[in-house]
Short mmCIF file of C-alpha atoms in Angstrom, two decimals:
data_model
loop_
_atom_site.label_atom_id
_atom_site.label_comp_id
_atom_site.label_asym_id
_atom_site.label_seq_id
_atom_site.Cartn_x
_atom_site.Cartn_y
_atom_site.Cartn_z
CA UNK V 25 10.64 22.16 -8.21
CA UNK V 26 12.83 22.17 -5.16
CA UNK V 27 11.29 18.75 -4.28
CA UNK V 28 12.18 17.12 -7.65
CA UNK V 29 13.73 13.73 -7.48
CA UNK V 30 16.73 14.17 -9.63
CA UNK V 31 17.22 10.39 -9.98
CA UNK V 32 13.99 9.92 -11.82
CA UNK V 33 14.21 8.54 -15.43
CA UNK V 34 13.76 11.04 -18.16
CA UNK V 35 10.77 11.00 -20.54
CA UNK V 36 10.82 11.13 -24.38
CA UNK V 37 11.77 14.83 -24.30
CA UNK V 38 15.10 13.80 -22.47
CA UNK V 39 14.97 16.78 -20.23
CA UNK V 40 16.67 15.48 -16.92
CA UNK V 41 15.38 16.27 -13.52
CA UNK V 42 18.95 17.34 -12.38
CA UNK V 43 18.91 20.09 -15.06
CA UNK V 44 15.43 21.36 -13.96
CA UNK V 45 16.49 21.22 -10.29
CA UNK V 46 19.71 23.21 -10.72
CA UNK V 47 18.07 25.84 -12.99
CA UNK V 48 14.80 26.09 -11.06
CA UNK V 49 15.23 29.77 -10.01
CA UNK V 50 16.12 30.81 -13.53
CA UNK V 51 13.20 28.91 -15.26
CA UNK V 52 10.47 29.17 -12.67
CA UNK V 53 8.88 32.25 -14.08
CA UNK V 54 8.92 30.95 -17.61
CA UNK V 55 7.36 27.65 -16.56
CA UNK V 56 4.67 29.53 -14.53
CA UNK V 57 3.74 31.46 -17.64
CA UNK V 58 3.76 28.30 -19.71
CA UNK V 59 1.59 26.39 -17.20
CA UNK V 60 -0.97 29.08 -16.89
CA UNK V 61 -1.21 29.47 -20.73
CA UNK V 62 -1.69 25.62 -20.94
CA UNK V 63 -4.44 25.67 -18.34
CA UNK V 64 -6.36 28.63 -19.86
CA UNK V 65 -6.27 27.40 -23.38
CA UNK V 66 -6.35 23.74 -22.66
CA UNK V 67 -3.39 23.03 -24.93
CA UNK V 68 -0.85 20.50 -23.98
CA UNK V 69 2.50 20.17 -25.74
CA UNK V 70 2.83 16.80 -27.53
CA UNK V 71 6.00 16.16 -25.44
CA UNK V 72 3.96 16.10 -22.35
CA UNK V 73 1.62 13.45 -23.81
CA UNK V 74 4.25 11.13 -25.15
CA UNK V 75 5.45 8.19 -23.11
CA UNK V 76 8.25 5.74 -23.22
CA UNK V 77 6.80 2.42 -21.92
CA UNK V 78 9.37 0.29 -20.03
CA UNK V 79 8.33 -3.24 -19.07
CA UNK V 80 8.89 -3.85 -15.33
CA UNK V 81 9.12 -7.54 -14.36
CA UNK V 82 6.69 -8.73 -11.70
CA UNK V 83 7.02 -12.52 -11.26
CA UNK V 84 6.86 -15.74 -13.18
CA UNK V 85 8.60 -16.53 -16.40
CA UNK V 86 10.68 -13.63 -17.88
CA UNK V 87 9.75 -14.93 -21.39
CA UNK V 88 6.02 -14.20 -20.98
CA UNK V 89 4.89 -10.66 -21.76
CA UNK V 90 1.94 -10.89 -19.30
CA UNK V 91 4.49 -11.08 -16.44
CA UNK V 92 5.65 -7.53 -16.95
CA UNK V 93 3.96 -4.32 -15.81
CA UNK V 94 4.17 -1.49 -18.30
CA UNK V 95 5.42 1.73 -16.75
CA UNK V 96 5.22 4.92 -18.69
CA UNK V 97 8.11 7.38 -18.50
CA UNK V 98 6.75 10.79 -19.30
CA UNK V 99 8.18 14.40 -19.39
CA UNK V 100 9.18 15.58 -15.97
CA UNK V 101 8.10 19.22 -16.91
CA UNK V 102 4.69 17.92 -17.61
CA UNK V 103 4.83 15.92 -14.36
CA UNK V 104 5.28 19.20 -12.42
CA UNK V 105 2.07 20.63 -13.77
CA UNK V 106 0.33 17.25 -13.19
CA UNK V 107 1.37 17.43 -9.52
CA UNK V 108 -0.07 20.91 -9.12
CA UNK V 109 -3.28 19.77 -10.71
CA UNK V 110 -3.43 16.55 -8.69
CA UNK V 111 -2.94 18.42 -5.31
CA UNK V 112 -5.98 20.57 -6.18
CA UNK V 113 -8.04 17.70 -7.15
CA UNK V 114 -7.17 15.56 -4.05
CA UNK V 115 -7.83 18.68 -1.81
CA UNK V 116 -11.34 18.95 -3.51
CA UNK V 117 -12.01 15.37 -3.02
CA UNK V 118 -10.88 15.48 0.69
CA UNK V 119 -12.79 18.71 1.37
CA UNK V 120 -16.12 17.32 0.21
CA UNK V 121 -15.42 13.72 1.27
CA UNK V 122 -16.14 12.39 -2.10
CA UNK V 123 -13.83 9.27 -2.13
CA UNK V 124 -15.35 6.31 -0.25
CA UNK V 125 -13.64 4.97 2.85
CA UNK V 126 -12.96 1.66 1.17
CA UNK V 127 -10.23 3.13 -0.95
CA UNK V 128 -6.63 3.16 0.57
CA UNK V 129 -4.44 3.75 -2.50
CA UNK V 130 -2.55 6.88 -3.31
CA UNK V 131 -4.21 8.84 -0.36
CA UNK V 132 -2.44 10.67 2.43
CA UNK V 133 -2.81 8.88 5.74
CA UNK V 134 -3.88 5.66 4.07
CA UNK V 135 -1.57 2.77 2.94
CA UNK V 136 -1.28 -0.95 2.31
CA UNK V 137 -0.95 -1.26 6.07
CA UNK V 138 -4.27 0.52 6.83
CA UNK V 139 -5.93 -1.64 4.28
CA UNK V 140 -4.64 -4.79 5.70
CA UNK V 141 -5.32 -3.86 9.28
CA UNK V 142 -8.94 -3.07 8.45
CA UNK V 143 -9.50 -6.39 6.79
CA UNK V 144 -7.66 -8.58 9.22
CA UNK V 145 -9.51 -6.77 12.20
CA UNK V 146 -12.81 -7.80 10.66
CA UNK V 147 -11.59 -11.34 9.86
CA UNK V 148 -9.93 -12.20 13.16
CA UNK V 149 -12.88 -10.74 15.13
CA UNK V 150 -15.41 -12.83 13.28
CA UNK V 151 -13.32 -16.02 13.54
CA UNK V 152 -12.81 -15.39 17.28
CA UNK V 153 -16.58 -15.32 17.71
CA UNK V 154 -16.88 -18.83 16.04
CA UNK V 155 -18.09 -17.47 12.74
CA UNK V 156 -16.94 -18.61 9.31
CA UNK V 157 -15.51 -15.92 6.94
CA UNK V 158 -15.20 -15.95 3.25
CA UNK V 159 -12.62 -13.50 1.68
CA UNK V 160 -12.71 -13.07 -2.08
CA UNK V 161 -9.77 -11.53 -3.89
CA UNK V 162 -10.64 -9.78 -7.13
CA UNK V 163 -8.35 -8.81 -9.98
CA UNK V 164 -9.00 -6.38 -12.79
CA UNK V 165 -7.60 -7.22 -16.19
CA UNK V 166 -5.27 -4.33 -17.32
CA UNK V 167 -7.25 -1.97 -15.17
CA UNK V 168 -5.28 1.22 -15.77
CA UNK V 169 -5.27 0.58 -19.55
CA UNK V 170 -9.01 -0.13 -19.84
CA UNK V 171 -10.39 3.17 -18.65
CA UNK V 172 -12.44 4.75 -21.41
CA UNK V 173 -11.73 8.50 -21.66
CA UNK V 174 -15.38 9.61 -22.40
CA UNK V 175 -16.77 7.71 -19.31
CA UNK V 176 -13.94 9.01 -17.15
CA UNK V 177 -14.89 12.58 -18.11
CA UNK V 178 -18.46 11.86 -16.99
CA UNK V 179 -17.13 10.53 -13.64
CA UNK V 180 -14.85 13.60 -13.19
CA UNK V 181 -17.74 15.97 -13.86
CA UNK V 182 -19.97 14.05 -11.36
CA UNK V 183 -17.29 14.56 -8.72
CA UNK V 184 -17.35 18.36 -9.25
CA UNK V 185 -14.22 18.56 -11.47
CA UNK V 186 -15.37 20.86 -14.17
CA UNK V 187 -14.35 24.09 -16.07
CA UNK V 188 -10.86 24.66 -17.20
CA UNK V 189 -9.52 21.74 -14.96
CA UNK V 190 -11.82 19.16 -16.77
CA UNK V 191 -10.94 20.74 -20.18
CA UNK V 192 -7.26 20.39 -19.44
CA UNK V 193 -7.52 16.74 -18.23
CA UNK V 194 -9.49 15.81 -21.36
CA UNK V 195 -6.86 17.37 -23.57
CA UNK V 196 -4.15 15.69 -21.62
CA UNK V 197 -5.74 12.31 -22.30
CA UNK V 198 -6.35 12.96 -25.86
CA UNK V 199 -3.75 12.20 -28.70
CA UNK V 200 -1.49 10.38 -26.40
CA UNK V 201 1.33 8.30 -27.96
CA UNK V 202 3.63 5.70 -26.61
CA UNK V 203 6.69 3.76 -27.67
CA UNK V 204 8.15 0.69 -26.05
CA UNK V 205 11.77 0.78 -24.96
CA UNK V 206 13.52 -2.57 -24.57
CA UNK V 207 17.34 -3.33 -24.56
CA UNK V 208 18.22 0.07 -25.94
CA UNK V 209 15.75 -0.18 -28.84
CA UNK V 210 12.53 1.91 -29.44
CA UNK V 211 9.44 0.67 -31.16
CA UNK V 212 7.32 2.80 -33.63
CA UNK V 213 4.91 5.24 -32.06
CA UNK V 214 1.43 3.96 -31.37
CA UNK V 215 -1.73 6.01 -30.37
CA UNK V 216 -3.28 5.46 -26.93
CA UNK V 217 -7.02 5.42 -27.14
CA UNK V 218 -8.00 4.49 -23.62
CA UNK V 219 -6.56 4.18 -20.03
CA UNK V 220 -4.68 6.40 -17.73
CA UNK V 221 -0.84 6.27 -17.98
CA UNK V 222 0.89 4.27 -15.28
CA UNK V 223 3.87 6.18 -14.17
CA UNK V 224 2.12 9.56 -14.48
CA UNK V 225 1.34 11.68 -11.46
CA UNK V 226 -2.26 12.49 -12.30
CA UNK V 227 -3.22 9.02 -13.60
CA UNK V 228 -3.72 7.15 -10.37
CA UNK V 229 -6.00 9.80 -8.88
CA UNK V 230 -8.04 9.72 -12.08
CA UNK V 231 -8.38 5.96 -11.68
CA UNK V 232 -9.53 6.22 -8.06
CA UNK V 233 -12.26 8.55 -9.13
CA UNK V 234 -13.26 6.16 -12.02
CA UNK V 235 -13.72 3.12 -9.64
CA UNK V 236 -14.93 5.07 -6.72
CA UNK V 237 -18.59 3.91 -6.90
CA UNK V 238 -17.91 0.19 -7.54
CA UNK V 239 -18.90 -0.84 -4.05
CA UNK V 240 -21.90 1.56 -3.68
CA UNK V 241 -24.55 -1.11 -3.48
CA UNK V 242 -22.60 -3.96 -1.74
CA UNK V 243 -23.60 -5.44 1.57
CA UNK V 244 -20.33 -7.25 2.20
CA UNK V 245 -17.20 -5.46 3.43
CA UNK V 246 -15.15 -4.13 0.52
CA UNK V 247 -11.71 -2.91 0.40
CA UNK V 248 -9.70 -1.22 -2.37
CA UNK V 249 -5.97 -0.26 -2.92
CA UNK V 250 -6.03 1.36 -6.35
CA UNK V 251 -7.20 -1.59 -8.60
CA UNK V 252 -6.47 -4.32 -5.98
CA UNK V 253 -9.92 -5.08 -4.45
CA UNK V 254 -11.33 -7.73 -2.10
CA UNK V 255 -14.65 -8.60 -0.41
CA UNK V 256 -15.24 -10.12 3.08
CA UNK V 257 -18.36 -11.56 4.56
CA UNK V 258 -19.14 -13.56 7.80
CA UNK V 259 -20.88 -16.69 6.82
CA UNK V 260 -23.51 -18.08 9.33
CA UNK V 261 -26.34 -19.08 7.00
CA UNK V 262 -27.31 -19.65 3.34
CA UNK V 263 -28.68 -16.11 3.27
CA UNK V 264 -25.04 -14.84 3.80
CA UNK V 265 -23.79 -16.96 1.03
CA UNK V 266 -26.56 -15.52 -1.22
CA UNK V 267 -25.53 -12.02 -0.14
CA UNK V 268 -21.98 -12.61 -1.35
CA UNK V 269 -23.15 -14.12 -4.58
CA UNK V 270 -25.51 -11.15 -5.17
CA UNK V 271 -22.61 -8.68 -4.35
CA UNK V 272 -20.41 -10.48 -7.07
CA UNK V 273 -23.30 -10.01 -9.58
CA UNK V 274 -23.39 -6.33 -8.68
CA UNK V 275 -19.67 -6.02 -9.29
CA UNK V 276 -19.90 -7.89 -12.56
CA UNK V 277 -22.65 -5.53 -13.77
CA UNK V 278 -20.70 -2.59 -12.71
CA UNK V 279 -17.60 -3.81 -14.66
CA UNK V 280 -19.71 -4.39 -17.70
CA UNK V 281 -21.43 -1.04 -17.49
CA UNK V 282 -18.13 0.82 -17.12
CA UNK V 283 -16.22 -1.26 -19.72
CA UNK V 284 -13.85 -2.77 -17.16
CA UNK V 285 -13.15 -6.52 -16.95
CA UNK V 286 -12.28 -8.93 -14.21
CA UNK V 287 -9.55 -11.46 -14.82
CA UNK V 288 -11.51 -14.48 -13.32
CA UNK V 289 -8.43 -16.76 -13.45
CA UNK V 290 -6.69 -14.61 -11.02
CA UNK V 291 -9.67 -14.03 -8.70
CA UNK V 292 -9.93 -16.45 -5.74
CA UNK V 293 -11.71 -17.18 -2.45
CA UNK V 294 -10.17 -18.08 0.97
CA UNK V 295 -12.38 -19.85 3.36
CA UNK V 296 -11.77 -19.09 7.00
CA UNK V 297 -13.18 -20.84 10.03
CA UNK V 298 -13.01 -24.45 11.29
CA UNK V 299 -16.52 -25.48 10.03
CA UNK V 300 -16.63 -23.31 6.91
CA UNK V 301 -18.86 -25.11 4.36
CA UNK V 302 -16.63 -23.81 1.43
CA UNK V 303 -19.38 -22.41 -0.66
CA UNK V 304 -18.83 -21.98 -4.36
CA UNK V 305 -18.77 -18.46 -5.86
CA UNK V 306 -18.91 -17.41 -9.59
CA UNK V 307 -18.05 -14.39 -11.69
CA UNK V 308 -20.05 -14.81 -14.77
CA UNK V 309 -20.30 -18.50 -15.53
CA UNK V 310 -16.81 -19.33 -14.20
CA UNK V 311 -16.30 -20.54 -10.59
CA UNK V 312 -13.73 -18.73 -8.42
CA UNK V 313 -10.61 -20.70 -7.49
CA UNK V 314 -10.41 -21.88 -3.86
CA UNK V 315 -7.02 -21.14 -2.23
CA UNK V 316 -5.57 -22.03 1.08
CA UNK V 317 -3.45 -18.81 1.05
CA UNK V 318 -3.39 -15.75 -1.09
CA UNK V 319 -0.98 -12.82 -1.52
CA UNK V 320 -2.68 -9.65 -0.33
CA UNK V 321 -0.86 -6.43 -1.12
CA UNK V 322 2.43 -8.43 -0.77
CA UNK V 323 1.36 -10.27 2.39
CA UNK V 324 0.55 -13.96 2.33
CA UNK V 325 -2.78 -14.49 4.00
CA UNK V 326 -3.32 -18.13 4.90
CA UNK V 327 -6.69 -19.72 6.02
CA UNK V 328 -5.53 -20.23 9.62
CA UNK V 329 -4.43 -16.55 9.92
CA UNK V 330 -1.10 -17.53 11.52
CA UNK V 331 1.01 -15.97 8.77
CA UNK V 332 3.70 -18.71 9.00
CA UNK V 333 3.89 -18.79 5.23
CA UNK V 334 4.50 -15.05 5.22
CA UNK V 335 7.43 -15.32 7.74
CA UNK V 336 8.94 -18.16 5.66
CA UNK V 337 8.69 -16.11 2.54
CA UNK V 338 10.14 -12.91 3.78
CA UNK V 339 12.84 -14.68 5.62
CA UNK V 340 13.86 -16.45 2.48
CA UNK V 341 14.04 -13.21 0.51
CA UNK V 342 15.81 -11.41 3.26
CA UNK V 343 18.43 -14.19 3.59
CA UNK V 344 18.86 -14.18 -0.20
CA UNK V 345 19.58 -10.44 -0.19
CA UNK V 346 21.99 -10.95 2.77
CA UNK V 347 23.81 -13.52 0.83
CA UNK V 348 24.12 -11.19 -2.15
CA UNK V 349 25.75 -8.65 0.23
CA UNK V 350 28.02 -11.10 1.67
CA UNK V 351 29.23 -12.33 -1.76
CA UNK V 352 29.55 -8.85 -3.49
CA UNK V 353 30.69 -6.49 -0.73
CA UNK V 354 34.39 -6.97 0.14
CA UNK V 355 34.33 -4.70 3.16
CA UNK V 356 33.12 -6.01 6.56
CA UNK V 357 33.23 -2.56 8.20
CA UNK V 358 30.39 -1.98 10.68
CA UNK V 359 29.19 1.23 9.08
CA UNK V 360 28.97 -0.15 5.67
CA UNK V 361 27.33 -3.54 6.46
CA UNK V 362 24.83 -1.95 8.86
CA UNK V 363 23.75 0.62 6.25
CA UNK V 364 23.30 -2.18 3.59
CA UNK V 365 21.28 -4.21 6.07
CA UNK V 366 19.06 -1.43 7.05
CA UNK V 367 18.42 -0.33 3.32
CA UNK V 368 18.08 -3.73 1.71
CA UNK V 369 17.40 -6.53 4.17
CA UNK V 370 15.43 -5.20 7.16
CA UNK V 371 12.58 -3.59 5.09
CA UNK V 372 11.81 -7.02 3.76
CA UNK V 373 11.31 -8.32 7.26
CA UNK V 374 9.12 -5.37 8.45
CA UNK V 375 6.83 -4.61 5.42
CA UNK V 376 3.35 -4.13 6.87
CA UNK V 377 4.41 -6.09 9.98
CA UNK V 378 1.69 -4.64 12.10
CA UNK V 379 -0.86 -6.61 10.17
CA UNK V 380 0.93 -10.05 10.29
CA UNK V 381 3.15 -9.93 13.27
CA UNK V 382 4.17 -13.40 14.19
CA UNK V 383 3.32 -14.82 17.63
CA UNK V 384 4.51 -18.52 17.34
CA UNK V 385 8.10 -18.96 18.63
CA UNK V 386 9.28 -20.68 15.51
CA UNK V 387 8.15 -17.82 13.35
CA UNK V 388 9.68 -15.18 15.61
CA UNK V 389 12.99 -16.91 15.58
CA UNK V 390 12.97 -17.44 11.82
CA UNK V 391 12.84 -13.59 11.46
CA UNK V 392 15.37 -12.83 14.15
CA UNK V 393 17.84 -15.35 12.69
CA UNK V 394 18.27 -13.16 9.68
CA UNK V 395 19.44 -10.28 11.88
CA UNK V 396 21.73 -12.83 13.63
CA UNK V 397 23.43 -13.60 10.40
CA UNK V 398 23.71 -10.06 9.36
CA UNK V 399 25.54 -9.01 12.55
CA UNK V 400 27.96 -11.96 12.10
CA UNK V 401 29.23 -10.51 8.94
CA UNK V 402 30.48 -7.32 10.76
CA UNK V 403 34.17 -7.62 11.50
CA UNK V 404 33.90 -5.78 14.83
CA UNK V 405 31.34 -8.20 15.99
CA UNK V 406 33.20 -11.51 15.61
CA UNK V 407 33.22 -13.68 18.72
CA UNK V 408 30.53 -11.66 20.51
CA UNK V 409 27.12 -12.76 21.80
CA UNK V 410 24.03 -11.56 19.72
CA UNK V 411 23.15 -9.00 22.43
CA UNK V 412 26.65 -7.55 22.31
CA UNK V 413 26.68 -7.64 18.51
CA UNK V 414 23.49 -5.64 18.41
CA UNK V 415 25.04 -3.09 20.85
CA UNK V 416 28.15 -2.75 18.64
CA UNK V 417 26.19 -2.41 15.52
CA UNK V 418 23.71 0.05 17.02
CA UNK V 419 20.70 -2.18 16.26
CA UNK V 420 17.67 -3.35 18.20
CA UNK V 421 16.18 -6.75 18.16
CA UNK V 422 13.42 -7.13 15.64
CA UNK V 423 10.95 -7.86 18.39
CA UNK V 424 11.69 -4.55 20.02
CA UNK V 425 11.23 -2.81 16.69
CA UNK V 426 7.87 -4.48 16.24
CA UNK V 427 6.84 -3.23 19.64
CA UNK V 428 7.85 0.33 18.57
CA UNK V 429 6.06 0.07 15.28
CA UNK V 430 2.80 -1.06 17.14
CA UNK V 431 3.01 1.95 19.49
CA UNK V 432 3.60 4.33 16.59
CA UNK V 433 0.55 2.89 14.65
CA UNK V 434 -1.69 3.38 17.78
CA UNK V 435 -0.39 6.95 18.11
CA UNK V 436 -1.17 7.68 14.42
CA UNK V 437 -4.71 6.38 14.84
CA UNK V 438 -5.47 8.25 18.07
CA UNK V 439 -4.01 11.48 16.82
CA UNK V 440 -5.80 11.30 13.50
CA UNK V 441 -2.53 11.07 11.48
CA UNK V 442 -3.68 7.88 10.08
CA UNK V 443 -6.98 8.33 8.26
CA UNK V 444 -8.84 5.26 9.61
CA UNK V 445 -11.63 5.10 12.05
CA UNK V 446 -9.71 4.34 15.23
CA UNK V 447 -12.94 3.25 16.86
CA UNK V 448 -12.78 0.06 14.78
CA UNK V 449 -9.60 -0.91 16.54
CA UNK V 450 -9.19 1.04 19.83
CA UNK V 451 -11.53 1.90 22.59
CA UNK V 452 -10.39 4.68 24.88
CA UNK V 453 -11.26 4.30 28.52
CA UNK V 454 -13.22 7.22 30.04
CA UNK V 455 -10.78 9.58 31.88
CA UNK V 456 -12.72 9.29 35.11
CA UNK V 457 -12.43 5.56 35.43
CA UNK V 458 -8.60 5.20 35.13
CA UNK V 459 -5.31 6.45 36.46
CA UNK V 460 -2.40 7.33 34.32
CA UNK V 461 -2.49 9.19 30.95
CA UNK V 462 -5.80 10.15 29.47
CA UNK V 463 -5.59 7.80 26.48
CA UNK V 464 -5.68 4.33 28.17
CA UNK V 465 -7.31 1.60 26.10
CA UNK V 466 -9.74 -1.03 27.06
CA UNK V 467 -9.12 -4.63 26.20
CA UNK V 468 -11.79 -7.00 25.01
CA UNK V 469 -11.95 -10.76 25.71
CA UNK V 470 -10.49 -13.01 23.04
CA UNK V 471 -10.93 -16.73 22.69
CA UNK V 472 -8.39 -17.65 20.01
CA UNK V 473 -4.59 -16.94 19.79
CA UNK V 474 -4.95 -15.46 16.45
CA UNK V 475 -7.24 -12.79 17.84
CA UNK V 476 -5.30 -12.24 21.11
CA UNK V 477 -2.18 -11.70 19.23
CA UNK V 478 -3.71 -9.44 16.47
CA UNK V 479 -2.82 -5.67 16.42
CA UNK V 480 -5.94 -4.19 18.25
CA UNK V 481 -5.62 -6.68 21.16
CA UNK V 482 -1.89 -7.11 21.68
CA UNK V 483 -1.13 -3.32 21.87
CA UNK V 484 -3.33 -2.48 24.80
CA UNK V 485 -1.16 -3.40 27.78
CA UNK V 486 2.06 -1.94 26.17
CA UNK V 487 0.24 1.34 25.27
CA UNK V 488 -1.35 1.76 28.76
CA UNK V 489 2.13 1.46 30.32
CA UNK V 490 3.50 4.40 28.41
CA UNK V 491 4.02 7.74 30.29
CA UNK V 492 1.79 10.79 29.49
CA UNK V 493 4.65 12.58 27.90
CA UNK V 494 5.03 9.97 25.22
CA UNK V 495 1.36 9.45 24.37
CA UNK V 496 0.62 13.14 24.18
CA UNK V 497 3.44 14.05 21.74
CA UNK V 498 2.52 16.59 19.10
CA UNK V 499 4.12 15.06 16.17
CA UNK V 500 5.24 11.69 14.83
CA UNK V 501 8.90 12.59 15.16
CA UNK V 502 8.36 13.82 18.75
CA UNK V 503 6.58 10.55 19.62
CA UNK V 504 9.52 8.49 18.19
CA UNK V 505 12.05 10.52 20.11
CA UNK V 506 10.17 10.37 23.45
CA UNK V 507 9.43 6.66 22.97
CA UNK V 508 13.14 5.89 22.21
CA UNK V 509 14.14 7.85 25.34
CA UNK V 510 11.66 6.02 27.48
CA UNK V 511 12.73 2.73 25.95
CA UNK V 512 16.46 3.51 26.72
CA UNK V 513 15.54 4.43 30.30
#
């Protein structure tokens, strides 16, 4: 309860997080008794199963209902118990290594970045070797809402979640109700007969378990981030094309068996490689759309892997936000503008940047120009050069920050804080064959610029130059502090 986010929206019971946080020492014993009683008897108060559904706009026309994501606002008290159960379920899954390595969503040490890095590593490596690559992006139709409760229970039991825990989860999923809240008005209550509630704490983990075995019999590389999934295969013969087509049939059969459905209109294929034959793929009897670029977890992946479209997109969004700040914030004080820039603008320029870092001068300048404009807004920086404006504002160039981000990601991989197989990206040189620190990396030869400038290749020289005290830091914060000190020196 001490970790409650007091700014979270309330559920239908209208018990605010701020109230629970302030009274946590007074009510903790009562809640403990209530939670234990609920677990033992498998009884869940109706308030914990009710949800106010708020439509969250995604993209496209605001007049189309399908362009909104339904988010369920549920009881904060119920979420506290959900979080306790979720922690035990995740610990059980981790302890027995039950979740497949292809899943990166909602798991500690895994993220959108680790998902993108793994796929881009495989893609750039194959293209550099002169191979063609086909990447297929798959989209479930209303994935979270389609999960059938009875089949979910079978999956949970197969993963070793049984006894009172399984009974409680089954009761939690039964007799759920929801009402839609729009513009201050509530709809009538409706029963929820399937799905796991989006916006709940426990729901996403249950969904991960439900789709865990979707890629069990696939021969192509498969990656998942919750319900966002994709498939990658090097294409050097008709046999490889047939392999991909067979994998799509396996996925289609799985979806039919477990009552899920692919939205074929949103599925697409991106053909990589100069001599790619552009083979046709189908889901069911419908051919997949061929695309020159596709948005992958918020990053635009184009067929030449240069990410120029991604740079253009994020620079446009960042400049738009910067313009909003300029128009609506009267003050030009250094502290105010810098805080707004760091909170609202810079994250747009650095989201998962290690997976799509630009190497063309025009793209690098396009991103840096956003920070140029931001520093010009500051009153104390008027008339100064860009380097001096950075010094006054206490900022680094974006290129320097990208270098720091690269080194931090390497540290996470080598220290095991990022739950990916570091051997897929990095090769540590034997201690007896090198001078300097013990974690020096070997660099492989690359033929194409897209490979030379990808994460696993570009980081080697910079990492090998770091002093031993930096690379052997015992925590992420310690690494950051030591790297910054080394950078200043």
